[in-house]
Coordinates of C-alpha atoms in Angstrom, one line a residue:
Chain A
M1 CA -114.1 217.9 -159.8
R2 CA -115.6 215.5 -162.3
P3 CA -116.3 217.0 -165.8
S4 CA -120.0 216.3 -165.5
T5 CA -120.1 218.3 -162.3
K6 CA -118.1 221.1 -163.8
L7 CA -120.6 221.2 -166.6
S8 CA -123.4 221.1 -164.2
C9 CA -121.8 224.1 -162.3
G10 CA -121.3 226.2 -165.5
V11 CA -124.9 225.6 -166.6
F12 CA -126.1 226.7 -163.3
I13 CA -124.0 229.7 -163.0
A14 CA -125.1 230.8 -166.4
L15 CA -128.6 230.2 -165.6
F16 CA -128.2 232.0 -162.3
C17 CA -126.6 235.0 -164.2
A18 CA -129.4 235.2 -166.7
M19 CA -132.0 235.3 -163.9
M20 CA -130.0 238.0 -162.3
L21 CA -130.2 240.1 -165.2
Q22 CA -133.8 239.5 -165.8
A23 CA -134.5 240.5 -162.4
Q24 CA -132.8 243.7 -162.8
E25 CA -134.7 244.5 -166.0
T26 CA -137.7 243.8 -164.0
E27 CA -136.8 246.0 -161.3
T28 CA -136.3 248.9 -163.8
T29 CA -139.8 248.7 -165.5
G30 CA -142.4 251.2 -164.1
E31 CA -144.9 248.3 -163.7
T32 CA -142.8 246.8 -160.8
E33 CA -141.8 250.2 -159.3
K34 CA -144.0 249.9 -156.4
K35 CA -142.4 246.5 -155.5
K36 CA -138.9 247.8 -155.7
N37 CA -137.0 247.8 -152.4
R38 CA -139.9 246.0 -150.7
F39 CA -138.3 243.7 -148.0
S40 CA -140.0 240.2 -147.5
I41 CA -139.5 237.4 -144.9
M42 CA -139.7 233.9 -146.3
L43 CA -140.4 230.8 -144.1
G44 CA -140.9 227.4 -145.4
G45 CA -140.8 223.7 -144.8
A46 CA -140.5 220.8 -147.1
A47 CA -140.0 217.2 -147.3
G48 CA -137.4 215.6 -149.7
N49 CA -135.6 212.6 -150.9
F50 CA -131.8 212.8 -150.5
A51 CA -129.7 210.6 -152.7
N52 CA -125.9 210.5 -151.8
S53 CA -123.7 210.9 -154.8
E54 CA -122.1 207.7 -154.3
A55 CA -123.5 204.5 -155.7
K56 CA -122.0 202.4 -152.7
F57 CA -124.3 204.4 -150.3
N58 CA -127.4 202.9 -151.8
T59 CA -126.0 199.4 -151.6
I60 CA -125.5 199.8 -147.8
Y61 CA -128.4 202.0 -147.0
S62 CA -131.5 200.7 -148.7
N63 CA -133.9 202.1 -146.1
R64 CA -133.7 205.9 -146.4
T65 CA -136.2 208.1 -144.6
I66 CA -137.8 211.2 -146.1
S67 CA -135.8 214.5 -145.2
R68 CA -137.2 217.1 -143.2
I69 CA -136.1 220.6 -144.5
Y70 CA -136.7 224.0 -142.7
M71 CA -135.7 227.3 -144.3
A72 CA -136.0 231.0 -143.7
G73 CA -135.0 233.9 -145.9
I74 CA -135.0 237.6 -145.9
G75 CA -134.7 240.0 -149.0
T76 CA -136.3 242.0 -151.9
N77 CA -138.6 240.8 -154.1
A78 CA -135.5 239.7 -156.4
F79 CA -133.0 238.5 -153.9
Y80 CA -133.0 236.6 -150.7
F81 CA -130.6 235.6 -148.2
I82 CA -131.5 232.3 -147.3
G83 CA -130.7 229.8 -144.6
K84 CA -131.7 226.0 -144.7
Y85 CA -131.5 223.1 -142.3
R86 CA -132.0 219.6 -143.4
E87 CA -131.9 216.2 -141.7
F88 CA -131.5 212.9 -143.2
S89 CA -131.2 209.4 -141.9
A90 CA -131.0 206.0 -143.2
L91 CA -130.7 202.4 -142.0
G92 CA -128.9 199.5 -143.7
K93 CA -126.7 196.7 -143.5
S94 CA -122.9 197.1 -143.2
V95 CA -120.6 194.6 -144.9
V96 CA -119.5 191.9 -142.3
A97 CA -116.7 189.7 -143.3
N98 CA -115.3 186.4 -141.8
I99 CA -118.3 185.6 -139.7
A100 CA -121.9 184.6 -140.6
V101 CA -123.9 187.5 -139.1
A102 CA -125.5 190.5 -140.6
G103 CA -124.2 194.1 -139.6
K104 CA -126.4 197.0 -138.9
A105 CA -125.8 200.5 -140.3
D106 CA -127.3 203.5 -139.1
W107 CA -126.6 207.0 -140.9
K108 CA -127.6 210.3 -139.4
Q109 CA -126.7 213.4 -141.4
K110 CA -127.4 217.1 -141.0
F111 CA -127.0 220.0 -143.4
Y112 CA -126.7 223.6 -142.6
S113 CA -126.8 225.8 -145.6
A114 CA -126.7 229.6 -146.3
G115 CA -126.6 231.5 -149.5
L116 CA -128.4 233.7 -152.0
R117 CA -131.7 233.1 -153.7
L118 CA -132.4 234.8 -156.9
H119 CA -136.2 234.9 -157.4
A120 CA -138.0 237.5 -159.4
D121 CA -141.3 238.2 -157.8
D122 CA -143.4 237.6 -161.0
H123 CA -141.3 234.7 -162.0
P124 CA -142.0 231.1 -160.7
I125 CA -138.4 229.9 -161.3
Y126 CA -135.8 230.5 -158.7
A127 CA -132.3 229.5 -158.1
E128 CA -130.0 229.6 -155.2
V129 CA -126.3 229.4 -154.5
L130 CA -125.5 228.0 -151.1
Y131 CA -122.6 227.3 -148.7
V132 CA -123.2 224.0 -147.1
F133 CA -121.8 222.6 -143.8
T134 CA -122.9 218.9 -143.2
R135 CA -122.2 216.6 -140.2
A136 CA -122.6 212.9 -140.7
E137 CA -122.6 210.3 -138.1
E138 CA -122.6 206.6 -138.8
S139 CA -123.0 203.7 -136.5
I140 CA -122.3 200.1 -137.6
T141 CA -123.0 197.1 -135.2
T142 CA -121.7 193.6 -135.3
K143 CA -123.9 191.3 -133.6
D144 CA -121.9 189.1 -131.6
P145 CA -123.3 185.5 -132.0
V146 CA -123.8 184.8 -128.1
V147 CA -124.1 187.8 -125.9
E148 CA -123.4 191.2 -127.1
E149 CA -123.3 193.7 -129.7
L150 CA -120.3 195.4 -130.7
T151 CA -120.9 199.0 -132.1
A152 CA -118.5 201.4 -133.9
K153 CA -119.2 205.0 -134.6
E154 CA -117.7 207.5 -137.0
I155 CA -118.5 211.2 -137.2
T156 CA -117.4 213.4 -140.1
E157 CA -117.8 217.1 -140.7
N158 CA -117.5 218.7 -144.0
K159 CA -118.2 221.8 -146.1
G160 CA -119.0 222.6 -149.7
I161 CA -121.2 224.3 -152.0
G162 CA -124.8 223.6 -153.3
F163 CA -126.9 224.9 -156.1
T164 CA -130.8 224.8 -156.1
V165 CA -133.3 225.3 -158.8
G166 CA -136.9 225.4 -158.1
I167 CA -140.4 226.5 -159.0
A168 CA -142.6 228.3 -156.6
L169 CA -146.3 229.1 -157.2
K170 CA -148.4 231.4 -155.2
I171 CA -151.5 230.0 -153.9
A172 CA -153.4 232.4 -151.9
G173 CA -152.1 235.7 -150.3
P174 CA -148.5 234.8 -148.8
I175 CA -148.9 231.1 -148.9
G176 CA -147.1 229.3 -151.9
I177 CA -145.9 225.9 -152.6
F178 CA -142.6 225.0 -154.3
V179 CA -140.7 222.1 -155.8
E180 CA -136.9 222.2 -155.9
G181 CA -133.9 220.2 -156.5
E182 CA -130.6 220.9 -154.8
Y183 CA -127.2 219.4 -155.8
S184 CA -124.4 219.5 -153.2
M185 CA -120.9 218.7 -153.2
M186 CA -118.1 218.6 -150.5
L187 CA -114.9 220.3 -151.1
K188 CA -112.8 217.8 -149.5
K189 CA -113.2 214.2 -148.3
G190 CA -110.6 213.3 -145.7
R191 CA -109.9 209.8 -144.2
N192 CA -111.2 207.5 -141.3
Q193 CA -108.9 206.1 -138.8
Y194 CA -107.8 203.3 -141.0
G195 CA -106.9 205.5 -143.9
R196 CA -110.1 204.9 -146.1
A197 CA -111.2 207.9 -147.9
N198 CA -114.4 209.2 -146.6
P199 CA -117.5 209.1 -148.9
E200 CA -118.8 212.2 -150.6
L201 CA -121.3 213.5 -148.3
G202 CA -123.3 215.6 -150.8
G203 CA -125.7 214.6 -153.5
I204 CA -129.0 215.4 -154.8
C205 CA -132.1 216.3 -152.8
A206 CA -135.5 216.7 -154.5
S207 CA -137.9 218.3 -152.3
A208 CA -141.4 219.9 -152.2
G209 CA -142.9 222.2 -149.7
I210 CA -144.9 225.2 -148.5
Q211 CA -143.6 228.7 -147.9
F212 CA -144.9 231.9 -146.5
V213 CA -143.7 235.2 -148.0
L214 CA -144.4 238.1 -145.5
Chain B
M1 CA -47.7 175.3 -153.0
K2 CA -50.3 173.9 -155.7
N3 CA -51.1 170.8 -153.5
L4 CA -51.6 173.2 -150.6
F5 CA -54.0 175.4 -152.6
F6 CA -55.8 172.2 -153.7
A7 CA -56.2 171.0 -150.1
L8 CA -57.5 174.5 -149.0
A9 CA -60.0 174.7 -151.8
T10 CA -61.2 171.2 -151.2
A11 CA -61.5 171.8 -147.3
I12 CA -63.7 175.0 -148.0
L13 CA -65.8 173.1 -150.4
L14 CA -66.4 170.4 -147.8
S15 CA -67.1 172.8 -145.2
S16 CA -69.6 174.7 -147.4
C17 CA -71.3 171.4 -147.9
N18 CA -71.7 170.9 -144.2
T19 CA -73.5 174.0 -143.7
K20 CA -76.7 172.4 -145.0
D21 CA -79.4 173.3 -142.7
E22 CA -80.6 170.5 -140.3
P23 CA -84.3 170.0 -140.0
V24 CA -85.5 171.8 -137.1
E25 CA -88.1 170.1 -135.0
I26 CA -90.8 172.4 -133.8
P27 CA -91.6 171.7 -130.2
V28 CA -95.1 171.1 -129.4
A29 CA -96.6 172.8 -126.4
Y30 CA -98.6 170.5 -124.2
S31 CA -100.7 172.2 -121.5
S32 CA -101.0 169.0 -119.5
L33 CA -99.8 165.4 -119.7
K34 CA -101.4 162.1 -118.5
L35 CA -99.8 158.8 -117.6
Q36 CA -101.5 155.7 -119.1
P37 CA -102.9 153.7 -117.9
E38 CA -104.6 156.4 -116.0
Q39 CA -104.4 155.5 -112.2
D40 CA -103.4 157.0 -109.0
S41 CA -101.3 154.1 -107.7
L42 CA -99.0 151.3 -108.7
F43 CA -97.8 148.4 -106.6
L44 CA -94.4 146.7 -107.5
N45 CA -92.4 144.2 -105.9
A46 CA -88.9 145.1 -104.7
N47 CA -87.3 142.4 -106.9
N48 CA -87.0 144.7 -110.0
E49 CA -90.5 144.3 -111.1
S50 CA -91.4 146.8 -113.6
R51 CA -94.3 148.6 -115.4
Q52 CA -94.1 150.4 -118.6
L53 CA -96.1 153.6 -118.6
A54 CA -97.1 155.5 -121.7
L55 CA -97.8 159.3 -121.9
I56 CA -100.4 161.4 -123.5
G57 CA -100.3 165.1 -123.9
L58 CA -103.0 167.8 -124.0
I59 CA -102.6 170.1 -126.8
V60 CA -104.7 173.4 -126.8
N61 CA -105.2 174.7 -130.6
T62 CA -106.0 178.3 -130.2
T63 CA -107.3 179.9 -133.5
E64 CA -107.7 183.6 -134.0
K65 CA -110.2 185.3 -136.6
T66 CA -110.3 188.8 -137.4
I67 CA -113.9 190.2 -138.1
T68 CA -114.3 193.3 -140.3
N69 CA -117.4 195.3 -140.3
T70 CA -117.5 198.1 -143.0
G71 CA -119.9 200.8 -143.4
M72 CA -119.8 204.0 -145.6
M73 CA -117.3 205.5 -143.7
T74 CA -116.8 203.3 -140.5
D75 CA -114.7 200.5 -140.2
A76 CA -114.6 198.0 -137.2
R77 CA -112.4 195.2 -136.6
Y78 CA -112.6 192.5 -133.9
T79 CA -110.5 189.4 -133.0
I80 CA -112.2 186.4 -131.8
R81 CA -110.1 183.9 -130.1
T82 CA -111.1 180.2 -129.9
S83 CA -109.7 177.2 -128.2
D84 CA -109.9 173.4 -128.8
T85 CA -108.2 170.7 -127.0
V86 CA -106.9 167.4 -128.0
Y87 CA -105.0 164.6 -126.6
Q88 CA -102.2 162.9 -128.6
S89 CA -99.7 160.3 -127.6
V90 CA -96.3 161.5 -126.6
V91 CA -93.0 159.6 -127.3
A92 CA -91.9 158.6 -123.9
S93 CA -88.2 159.7 -124.5
K94 CA -89.4 163.4 -125.1
A95 CA -90.4 163.7 -121.3
Q96 CA -88.3 164.2 -118.4
W97 CA -89.3 161.3 -116.1
I98 CA -88.9 161.8 -112.3
S99 CA -88.7 159.5 -109.2
S100 CA -89.0 161.1 -105.8
N101 CA -86.8 158.2 -104.5
T102 CA -84.7 156.4 -106.8
A103 CA -83.6 154.0 -104.2
V104 CA -87.4 152.6 -103.9
A105 CA -88.2 153.0 -107.7
T106 CA -86.5 154.2 -110.8
V107 CA -88.1 155.4 -114.1
T108 CA -86.6 155.6 -117.4
N109 CA -88.6 156.6 -120.4
G110 CA -91.7 155.4 -118.7
L111 CA -90.3 152.1 -117.4
V112 CA -90.9 152.1 -113.7
V113 CA -88.8 149.5 -111.8
G114 CA -89.2 148.6 -108.0
K115 CA -85.7 148.6 -106.3
S116 CA -86.5 148.4 -102.6
A117 CA -89.5 148.5 -100.2
G118 CA -90.9 152.1 -99.8
Y119 CA -92.8 154.8 -101.3
A120 CA -91.9 156.9 -104.4
Q121 CA -93.8 159.5 -106.6
I122 CA -93.3 159.3 -110.4
S123 CA -94.2 162.1 -112.7
A124 CA -93.3 163.2 -116.2
R125 CA -92.7 166.7 -117.5
I126 CA -92.3 168.4 -120.8
G127 CA -91.8 172.1 -120.5
N128 CA -94.4 173.5 -118.1
A129 CA -96.7 170.5 -118.6
S130 CA -96.6 167.8 -116.0
T131 CA -98.5 164.7 -115.1
K132 CA -100.4 164.0 -112.0
I133 CA -98.2 162.2 -109.4
L134 CA -98.3 158.3 -109.7
A135 CA -97.8 156.9 -106.1
V136 CA -95.4 153.9 -106.5
N137 CA -95.8 151.4 -103.5
V138 CA -92.8 149.2 -103.7
R139 CA -93.1 146.3 -101.3
A140 CA -90.7 143.8 -100.1
V141 CA -91.4 140.3 -101.6
D142 CA -92.6 138.8 -98.4
T143 CA -94.9 141.5 -97.3
A144 CA -98.8 142.1 -97.6
P145 CA -99.7 142.9 -101.4
G146 CA -100.7 146.4 -102.3
L147 CA -104.5 147.1 -102.9
S148 CA -106.5 150.2 -103.6
L149 CA -110.3 150.8 -104.6
N150 CA -111.5 153.2 -107.0
P151 CA -113.8 156.2 -105.5
P152 CA -116.3 156.9 -104.5
A153 CA -115.5 155.5 -101.2
A154 CA -119.2 155.8 -100.4
M155 CA -122.4 156.1 -102.5
L156 CA -126.1 155.9 -102.6
I157 CA -127.6 153.1 -104.8
F158 CA -131.0 152.0 -105.6
E159 CA -130.5 148.4 -106.3
N160 CA -129.0 145.5 -104.4
S161 CA -125.7 145.2 -106.4
V162 CA -122.7 147.5 -106.8
M163 CA -119.6 147.5 -108.8
V164 CA -116.3 147.5 -107.0
S165 CA -113.0 148.2 -108.8
G166 CA -109.6 149.0 -108.1
I167 CA -105.8 148.0 -108.5
V168 CA -104.1 145.1 -106.9
Q169 CA -100.7 144.1 -106.9
Q170 CA -99.5 141.2 -109.3
Q171 CA -99.6 137.7 -107.9
A172 CA -101.7 138.5 -104.9
V173 CA -105.0 136.6 -104.2
L174 CA -108.0 138.9 -104.3
S175 CA -111.4 138.4 -102.7
V176 CA -114.3 140.5 -101.9
T177 CA -116.7 140.0 -98.9
E178 CA -120.1 141.8 -98.0
P179 CA -121.1 139.8 -94.8
N180 CA -124.8 140.4 -95.0
S181 CA -125.4 139.3 -98.5
G182 CA -123.9 136.1 -98.9
F183 CA -121.2 137.6 -100.9
S184 CA -118.4 136.1 -98.7
N185 CA -114.7 135.8 -99.6
Q186 CA -115.5 135.8 -103.3
S187 CA -112.4 135.3 -105.5
V188 CA -111.8 138.1 -108.1
V189 CA -109.6 137.8 -111.1
Y190 CA -107.7 140.9 -112.1
G191 CA -106.0 142.0 -115.3
S192 CA -102.2 142.2 -116.2
D193 CA -102.0 145.6 -115.1
G194 CA -103.6 144.8 -111.8
S195 CA -107.1 146.4 -112.5
F196 CA -110.3 144.5 -111.4
G197 CA -113.9 145.0 -111.2
V198 CA -116.4 143.0 -109.5
T199 CA -120.2 143.2 -108.9
V200 CA -121.4 142.6 -105.3
T201 CA -124.9 141.3 -105.5
G202 CA -127.6 140.4 -103.0
L203 CA -127.2 143.5 -100.9
N204 CA -129.7 144.0 -98.0
Q205 CA -131.1 147.6 -97.5
G206 CA -129.2 150.1 -95.4
A207 CA -125.7 151.2 -95.0
R208 CA -123.3 148.3 -96.1
I209 CA -119.5 147.9 -96.0
I210 CA -117.9 145.9 -99.0
T211 CA -114.3 144.7 -98.0
A212 CA -111.7 143.6 -100.6
R213 CA -108.7 141.6 -99.3
A214 CA -105.5 141.0 -101.2
R215 CA -103.6 138.2 -99.8
H216 CA -100.1 137.2 -100.3
A217 CA -99.8 134.3 -102.8
T218 CA -97.9 131.9 -100.7
N219 CA -98.3 133.3 -97.2
A220 CA -102.0 133.8 -96.2
A221 CA -101.1 135.7 -92.9
L222 CA -99.9 138.6 -95.4
Y223 CA -102.8 140.5 -96.5
T224 CA -104.1 144.0 -97.2
E225 CA -107.8 145.1 -96.9
R226 CA -109.8 148.1 -98.2
S227 CA -113.4 148.9 -97.8
K228 CA -116.2 150.6 -99.7
G229 CA -119.3 152.0 -98.3
V230 CA -122.8 151.9 -99.9
I231 CA -126.3 153.1 -98.6
Y232 CA -128.9 150.8 -100.5
Y233 CA -132.4 151.7 -100.7
E234 CA -135.2 150.4 -102.8
P235 CA -136.8 153.4 -105.2
N236 CA -139.8 154.9 -103.7
T237 CA -139.2 153.9 -100.1
P238 CA -139.2 156.8 -97.6
E239 CA -135.5 156.6 -97.2
A240 CA -134.8 156.6 -101.1
N241 CA -137.5 159.5 -101.6
G242 CA -135.2 161.6 -99.2
I243 CA -133.1 162.5 -102.4
V244 CA -136.3 164.0 -104.1
G245 CA -136.2 167.8 -104.0
N246 CA -134.2 170.8 -105.0
W247 CA -130.5 170.8 -104.8
L248 CA -128.0 173.7 -104.9
G249 CA -124.8 173.0 -107.1
T250 CA -121.6 174.5 -107.0
T251 CA -119.0 174.7 -109.8
L252 CA -115.8 176.6 -110.2
G253 CA -117.2 180.0 -109.3
K254 CA -120.7 179.5 -110.3
N255 CA -123.7 178.1 -108.5
F256 CA -126.4 176.1 -110.3
N257 CA -129.6 174.6 -109.3
F258 CA -131.3 171.2 -110.2
S259 CA -134.1 169.0 -108.8
I260 CA -134.9 165.4 -108.5
S261 CA -138.2 164.2 -109.0
H262 CA -140.0 160.9 -109.5
S263 CA -139.9 159.6 -112.9
I264 CA -142.8 158.3 -114.8
I265 CA -141.1 155.0 -114.5
P266 CA -141.7 154.1 -110.8
T267 CA -138.4 152.8 -109.9
R268 CA -136.5 155.8 -111.4
Y269 CA -135.7 159.3 -110.5
D270 CA -135.3 162.3 -112.9
I271 CA -132.8 165.0 -112.7
S272 CA -133.5 168.6 -114.3
G273 CA -132.0 171.9 -113.9
K274 CA -130.0 174.9 -115.5
M275 CA -126.5 175.8 -115.5
D276 CA -124.4 178.7 -117.0
I277 CA -121.1 177.9 -118.7
Q278 CA -118.4 180.4 -119.7
F279 CA -116.9 179.4 -122.9
E280 CA -113.7 180.8 -123.8
G281 CA -113.6 182.9 -126.9
V282 CA -117.5 182.6 -127.2
G283 CA -118.8 184.0 -123.8
L284 CA -121.1 183.1 -121.1
I285 CA -124.2 180.9 -122.2
R286 CA -126.9 181.0 -119.6
D287 CA -129.6 178.6 -118.6
I288 CA -128.2 175.5 -120.4
D289 CA -130.7 172.7 -119.9
L290 CA -129.6 169.8 -117.7
L291 CA -131.8 166.8 -118.2
G292 CA -131.4 163.2 -117.3
V293 CA -132.0 160.3 -115.1
L294 CA -130.5 158.9 -111.8
N295 CA -129.6 155.2 -112.5
N296 CA -130.5 152.7 -110.0
N297 CA -126.8 152.1 -109.6
G298 CA -126.4 155.4 -108.2
T299 CA -124.9 157.2 -111.0
I300 CA -126.3 160.2 -112.8
N301 CA -126.7 160.2 -116.7
A302 CA -127.7 163.6 -117.7
A303 CA -127.1 165.7 -120.8
L304 CA -126.5 169.4 -121.2
S305 CA -128.1 171.1 -124.3
K306 CA -129.2 174.6 -125.5
S307 CA -129.5 176.4 -128.8
Y308 CA -128.7 179.9 -128.9
Q309 CA -127.7 182.4 -131.5
G310 CA -126.5 179.7 -133.9
F311 CA -124.5 177.8 -131.3
T312 CA -125.3 174.3 -130.4
V313 CA -124.4 173.3 -126.8
S314 CA -124.1 169.6 -125.9
G315 CA -122.5 168.1 -123.1
K316 CA -122.6 165.4 -120.4
F317 CA -123.3 165.8 -116.7
S318 CA -122.3 162.9 -114.5
G319 CA -121.8 162.1 -110.8
Y320 CA -123.3 160.3 -107.8
F321 CA -124.9 160.9 -104.5
K322 CA -122.7 160.1 -101.3
S323 CA -126.2 160.3 -99.3
A324 CA -129.6 161.6 -99.7
G325 CA -128.2 165.3 -99.0
T326 CA -124.8 165.6 -100.7
G327 CA -123.4 164.6 -104.3
E328 CA -120.6 165.3 -106.6
G329 CA -119.4 164.8 -110.0
E330 CA -118.2 166.4 -113.0
Y331 CA -119.4 167.7 -116.5
S332 CA -118.1 168.7 -120.0
A333 CA -119.8 170.5 -122.6
Q334 CA -118.9 172.0 -126.1
A335 CA -120.4 174.8 -128.2
T336 CA -120.4 174.3 -131.9
K337 CA -121.4 176.6 -134.6
T338 CA -121.0 176.1 -138.5
G339 CA -117.8 178.0 -139.4
W340 CA -116.7 178.4 -135.8
P341 CA -113.9 176.1 -134.1
K342 CA -115.4 173.8 -131.4
V343 CA -115.0 175.3 -128.0
S344 CA -115.1 172.9 -125.0
F345 CA -115.3 173.3 -121.2
N346 CA -115.1 170.7 -118.3
D347 CA -115.3 171.1 -114.5
K348 CA -116.3 169.2 -111.4
W349 CA -119.4 170.0 -109.2
T350 CA -120.5 169.5 -105.7
A351 CA -124.2 169.7 -104.5
V352 CA -126.2 169.8 -101.5
K353 CA -129.9 169.4 -100.9
L354 CA -131.8 172.4 -100.1
P355 CA -134.0 172.3 -96.9

């Protein structure tokens, strides 16, 4: 783990702990007594921009699509168990050597996350700690100069952890909007069939969406 | 004892000097061989008349190139194999020369010598590559001289003259005759290798037979005759226009279509069509344009061309028509692209006119 990543994790955990303490204090005040032990269901959807951690990713995949994010949670006014699903795809040009043709690259990735959200009911800021499972599929195509296209495909699965910080604002009744940033990193990369280390599948995803808290 | 030791040491030193590696000649792999001059038959007298043959070999240069395609986590590697062919001269002594009948003709390093009257087949071989058979006809000194005419044995033409060529035995007296044209018993000069070519003019329309006669130099009663058939029609006559229409061609495993039509020049015919060619290492290139003209001497002069995916295909399509309903010939084409080795292909074709 890189020093900057360690520092980011440390800062996030400290922030998360502080918010937990703040939430506990809020729960013990008489003003919020009525909200105590109230269970809520949260549903939401968002659109975001995912950036892979590795700079090489952006040199190959110049045409990234907007990620679609779906989430659902259940919990009290302070803690939620939350699950998220995110799709990400990108198109680009693979690097072809020894022939004067351009390669095509197609990337599809899915993130499945589950974890804990800490969000005091009267506080706009929330934080999440997530277990992240991701599945990435890459197809690269070499266009034969005459008659055919040669396509190779690689599928990799990996798991890791993710941290989210966001701001949620109520608009009317159960409807709210939110903006959040999630940083995810994988625990182990693995290697492809030619022995090349797989890329880091995690990265930063900035997103904005709408949620319903029932 | 000291002398013995000295002698032994000297011997060891000398023997070590002799272990120096001799240069190793890397054998060239020829895929086929050709005799030069390239002819099917050879006439020799039995009085040790000789002819020196040369040899050229076809070398196939095959190159392989590995293409890599690298993505974020995917690697793909492909090998492209391309071949090019080139003829180069071969030192005659490198080949194994074979005579099927050494009593009739011997061959040593390409030198063919007539020994006695008869027939022998001469060929050369290096490894798995060999030449076509050269038919050697050795004749007794006082027999009719040898004579052969080059193909085609019959063809359709659109002008009143035709070239007749072939090989004749040295010292023969050669003449050509076409009885209806006034081209009667015309004397023909031939080269030192016996090859000749003569244009017979003044033909009348219709089917004609041209006869070449090789007469013994001193005994006129000894002669050999060979004939060539021509069908001559003026362009745009109903008979000549029988060639106009759609044709089905056949090559090695693949059919193709072409048509013959009237040219904007009233005395000419155009040929146009499409054909597919399978280039090794490149793949099948479809619908290569075939475009050209039918010369009045009956030969086809057409080009093959296509641009596709960066490749330029070019080639030559030639042949003749034996009648208004059948034709044959050969074609050769090459596919080139910057950064790629040139790939060539050649084959023969036959064709029939569709109803």
